[in-house]
Short mmCIF file of C-alpha atoms in Angstrom, two decimals:
data_model
loop_
_atom_site.label_atom_id
_atom_site.label_comp_id
_atom_site.label_asym_id
_atom_site.label_seq_id
_atom_site.Cartn_x
_atom_site.Cartn_y
_atom_site.Cartn_z
CA GLN A 934 0.00 0.00 0.00
CA LYS A 935 1.27 3.45 -0.93
CA GLU A 936 1.83 6.04 1.79
CA VAL A 937 -0.33 8.54 -0.12
CA GLU A 938 -3.39 7.47 -2.10
CA GLN A 939 -5.00 9.68 -4.74
CA ASP A 940 -7.69 8.79 -7.25
CA PRO A 941 -6.03 9.19 -10.68
CA GLY A 942 -9.32 10.10 -12.39
CA PRO A 943 -9.78 11.29 -15.03
CA LEU A 944 -12.29 13.77 -13.68
CA SER A 945 -14.36 15.92 -16.05
CA VAL A 946 -16.62 18.72 -14.86
CA PRO A 947 -18.42 21.58 -16.61
CA GLU A 948 -17.03 25.10 -16.44
CA GLY A 949 -18.16 26.97 -13.34
CA ALA A 950 -18.63 23.84 -11.21
CA ILE A 951 -16.98 23.27 -7.84
CA VAL A 952 -14.23 20.67 -8.02
CA SER A 953 -13.25 18.48 -5.08
CA LEU A 954 -9.92 16.65 -5.12
CA ASN A 955 -8.81 14.36 -2.31
CA CYS A 956 -5.93 12.36 -0.90
CA THR A 957 -5.61 9.93 1.97
CA TYR A 958 -2.40 8.99 3.70
CA SER A 959 -1.21 6.37 6.14
CA ASN A 960 1.70 8.04 7.98
CA SER A 961 0.33 10.06 10.89
CA ALA A 962 3.69 11.85 11.23
CA PHE A 963 3.06 13.96 8.13
CA GLN A 964 2.65 17.59 9.19
CA TYR A 965 2.96 19.73 6.06
CA PHE A 966 0.57 19.33 3.16
CA MET A 967 0.77 20.75 -0.33
CA TRP A 968 -1.14 20.81 -3.57
CA TYR A 969 0.65 21.18 -6.88
CA ARG A 970 -0.77 21.73 -10.36
CA GLN A 971 1.03 20.17 -13.29
CA TYR A 972 0.28 20.92 -16.92
CA SER A 973 1.24 18.33 -19.52
CA ARG A 974 5.02 18.03 -19.94
CA LYS A 975 5.70 20.82 -17.41
CA GLY A 976 7.04 20.88 -13.86
CA PRO A 977 4.67 20.94 -10.85
CA GLU A 978 3.52 24.40 -9.71
CA LEU A 979 2.89 24.99 -6.00
CA LEU A 980 -0.74 26.00 -5.39
CA MET A 981 -1.37 25.59 -1.67
CA TYR A 982 0.78 24.92 1.38
CA THR A 983 -0.72 24.13 4.78
CA TYR A 984 0.57 23.05 8.16
CA SER A 985 -1.30 20.54 10.34
CA SER A 986 -5.11 20.50 10.40
CA GLY A 987 -7.45 23.24 9.24
CA ASN A 988 -8.48 25.21 6.18
CA LYS A 989 -6.62 27.64 3.98
CA GLU A 990 -8.14 29.75 1.24
CA ASP A 991 -6.43 31.49 -1.68
CA GLY A 992 -8.68 33.00 -4.29
CA ARG A 993 -10.74 30.23 -5.89
CA PHE A 994 -8.77 27.51 -4.08
CA THR A 995 -9.42 26.09 -0.61
CA ALA A 996 -7.26 23.44 1.02
CA GLN A 997 -8.53 21.36 3.93
CA VAL A 998 -6.57 19.03 6.17
CA ASP A 999 -8.17 16.56 8.57
CA LYS A 1000 -5.32 14.85 10.40
CA SER A 1001 -7.64 12.73 12.54
CA SER A 1002 -8.94 11.07 9.36
CA LYS A 1003 -5.63 11.33 7.46
CA TYR A 1004 -7.51 13.05 4.65
CA ILE A 1005 -6.77 16.21 2.68
CA SER A 1006 -8.85 18.02 0.09
CA LEU A 1007 -8.53 20.77 -2.48
CA PHE A 1008 -11.63 22.65 -3.63
CA ILE A 1009 -11.69 24.77 -6.77
CA ARG A 1010 -14.60 27.19 -7.07
CA ASP A 1011 -15.87 28.64 -10.35
CA SER A 1012 -13.69 26.23 -12.31
CA GLN A 1013 -12.21 27.47 -15.59
CA PRO A 1014 -10.91 25.59 -18.66
CA SER A 1015 -7.43 26.84 -17.69
CA ASP A 1016 -7.72 24.75 -14.51
CA SER A 1017 -7.50 21.61 -16.67
CA ALA A 1018 -4.33 19.89 -15.45
CA THR A 1019 -3.09 17.13 -13.18
CA TYR A 1020 -3.34 17.95 -9.49
CA LEU A 1021 -0.81 16.36 -7.15
CA CYS A 1022 -1.04 16.22 -3.39
CA ALA A 1023 2.24 16.08 -1.47
CA MET A 1024 3.22 15.90 2.17
CA THR A 1025 6.27 15.89 4.39
CA LEU A 1026 7.35 15.19 7.95
CA VAL A 1027 8.35 17.84 10.44
CA GLY A 1028 12.03 18.69 9.93
CA ASN A 1029 12.27 16.50 6.84
CA GLU A 1030 11.44 18.24 3.61
CA LYS A 1031 11.49 15.19 1.35
CA LEU A 1032 8.06 15.30 -0.32
CA THR A 1033 5.89 12.22 -0.71
CA PHE A 1034 3.44 12.63 -3.58
CA GLY A 1035 0.17 11.06 -4.59
CA THR A 1036 -0.18 9.75 -8.13
CA GLY A 1037 -2.08 12.87 -9.27
CA THR A 1038 -5.67 13.40 -10.47
CA ARG A 1039 -6.17 14.43 -14.07
CA LEU A 1040 -8.84 17.13 -14.25
CA THR A 1041 -10.61 18.45 -17.36
CA ILE A 1042 -12.94 21.47 -17.22
CA ILE A 1043 -15.41 21.35 -20.09
CA PRO A 1044 -16.33 24.79 -21.55
CA ASP B 86 12.98 35.95 -9.64
CA THR B 87 13.85 33.70 -12.55
CA GLY B 88 12.64 30.44 -11.00
CA VAL B 89 14.30 27.04 -11.17
CA SER B 90 15.84 26.20 -14.53
CA GLN B 91 16.90 22.84 -15.93
CA ASP B 92 18.97 21.89 -18.93
CA PRO B 93 18.49 20.15 -21.27
CA ARG B 94 14.70 20.01 -21.47
CA HIS B 95 14.76 16.78 -23.44
CA LYS B 96 17.50 14.18 -23.89
CA ILE B 97 17.39 11.11 -26.12
CA THR B 98 20.20 8.62 -25.59
CA LYS B 99 21.05 5.05 -26.45
CA ARG B 100 21.14 2.37 -23.81
CA GLY B 101 24.54 2.19 -22.15
CA GLN B 102 25.45 5.85 -22.66
CA ASN B 103 26.08 8.31 -19.85
CA VAL B 104 23.95 11.45 -19.46
CA THR B 105 24.24 14.53 -17.26
CA PHE B 106 21.53 17.00 -16.34
CA ARG B 107 21.92 20.44 -14.81
CA CYS B 108 19.69 22.34 -12.39
CA ASP B 109 19.98 26.01 -11.40
CA PRO B 110 17.90 26.76 -8.29
CA ILE B 111 16.26 30.02 -7.27
CA SER B 112 19.23 32.16 -6.31
CA GLU B 113 18.69 32.52 -2.54
CA HIS B 114 17.52 28.92 -2.00
CA ASN B 115 20.03 26.75 -0.18
CA ARG B 116 18.16 23.44 -0.48
CA LEU B 117 18.02 21.61 -3.80
CA TYR B 118 16.11 18.40 -4.54
CA TRP B 119 16.00 15.88 -7.35
CA TYR B 120 12.89 13.83 -8.13
CA ARG B 121 11.98 11.38 -10.86
CA GLN B 122 8.51 11.13 -12.40
CA THR B 123 7.25 8.39 -14.69
CA LEU B 124 4.06 8.55 -16.75
CA GLY B 125 0.91 8.51 -14.65
CA GLN B 126 2.80 8.70 -11.36
CA GLY B 127 3.70 11.43 -8.91
CA PRO B 128 7.31 12.53 -8.51
CA GLU B 129 9.53 10.26 -6.42
CA PHE B 130 12.31 11.65 -4.27
CA LEU B 131 15.89 10.86 -5.32
CA THR B 132 18.21 13.07 -3.27
CA TYR B 133 18.66 16.50 -1.78
CA PHE B 134 21.38 18.98 -0.86
CA GLN B 135 21.72 21.70 1.68
CA ASN B 136 24.29 24.05 0.22
CA GLU B 137 26.98 21.69 -1.11
CA ALA B 138 26.26 18.82 1.30
CA GLN B 139 24.23 15.86 0.05
CA LEU B 140 22.01 15.07 3.04
CA GLU B 141 19.84 12.20 1.89
CA LYS B 142 19.68 9.68 -0.92
CA SER B 143 16.73 7.45 -1.79
CA ARG B 144 17.07 3.72 -2.32
CA LEU B 145 15.92 4.55 -5.87
CA LEU B 146 19.30 6.17 -6.46
CA SER B 147 21.34 3.18 -7.60
CA ASP B 148 25.13 3.33 -7.87
CA ARG B 149 24.74 4.33 -11.53
CA PHE B 150 23.34 7.67 -10.37
CA SER B 151 25.45 10.43 -8.89
CA ALA B 152 24.54 13.98 -7.96
CA GLU B 153 26.73 16.91 -7.06
CA ARG B 154 26.27 20.49 -6.01
CA PRO B 155 29.71 22.09 -6.07
CA LYS B 156 29.88 25.47 -4.29
CA GLY B 157 26.26 25.14 -3.25
CA SER B 158 24.86 26.72 -6.40
CA PHE B 159 23.85 24.65 -9.44
CA SER B 160 23.58 20.87 -9.28
CA THR B 161 24.24 18.07 -11.74
CA LEU B 162 22.68 14.61 -11.89
CA GLU B 163 24.61 12.00 -13.85
CA ILE B 164 23.31 8.62 -14.93
CA GLN B 165 25.93 6.13 -16.07
CA ARG B 166 25.24 3.17 -18.36
CA THR B 167 21.65 4.22 -18.96
CA GLU B 168 18.92 1.58 -19.09
CA GLN B 169 15.47 1.77 -20.68
CA GLY B 170 13.96 1.85 -17.20
CA ASP B 171 15.71 5.18 -16.62
CA SER B 172 13.34 6.85 -19.11
CA ALA B 173 11.43 9.41 -17.06
CA MET B 174 11.08 13.11 -16.29
CA TYR B 175 13.83 14.28 -13.93
CA LEU B 176 12.65 17.19 -11.83
CA CYS B 177 14.66 19.60 -9.75
CA ALA B 178 13.21 21.73 -6.95
CA SER B 179 14.61 24.26 -4.52
CA SER B 180 13.60 25.77 -1.20
CA LEU B 181 14.86 27.74 1.74
CA VAL B 182 16.18 25.75 4.70
CA ARG B 183 13.36 24.29 6.77
CA SER B 184 10.71 25.64 4.42
CA GLY B 185 8.30 23.09 3.04
CA GLU B 186 7.66 25.22 -0.02
CA GLN B 187 9.54 23.54 -2.82
CA TYR B 188 9.51 25.18 -6.24
CA PHE B 189 10.04 22.97 -9.23
CA GLY B 190 11.78 23.49 -12.52
CA PRO B 191 10.36 22.45 -15.90
CA GLY B 192 12.10 19.07 -15.80
CA THR B 193 14.38 17.13 -18.13
CA ARG B 194 12.64 14.39 -20.08
CA LEU B 195 14.99 11.46 -20.66
CA THR B 196 14.27 8.86 -23.33
CA VAL B 197 16.56 5.83 -23.46
CA THR B 198 16.31 3.88 -26.72
#
């Protein structure tokens, strides 16, 4: 079993919909949680960075962390065709910045 | 801020040849990481440096792989005697010490024929 599980999709939603992306993890020592966006044949781009449990909002993006359930989410409001990409969750231990990634979810926003 | 840069962007090589990739981190970042990503998978950690010191290496990094970061600036990743299984995207990232925010470069796509 992988340390971080992420549904690979693909996920297709109409433009303007709310998108929910999720990851589960098995290592309770993870403390820092990130979401990256990766366009085809490009490097990952950092979207959200959170520490421990709670919510963080940045524009149309909201990240949620529930450490008790070992579950993290990324919500995208008012989705746009330009949001079409692969979304990767990543996490790391306190004091150890080696990132452990999920497999990524491929998202398509249909105009 | 010019971001993380990597060179070359794409490398095609024959099995058994040696290849070397270069990464230039964001200028004030003292941590530099190498990851490998295969199709349909998330990046997997290979190794990382703080300044010029290599602090951790993954079991994925066989003895055919070597990484250096002379003078704590740019880094090189060399693969000797390439195998078809080495075909992947090689990603470099950088961060400040003890910051979880890693910023990635565009990657070097390696194809071994």
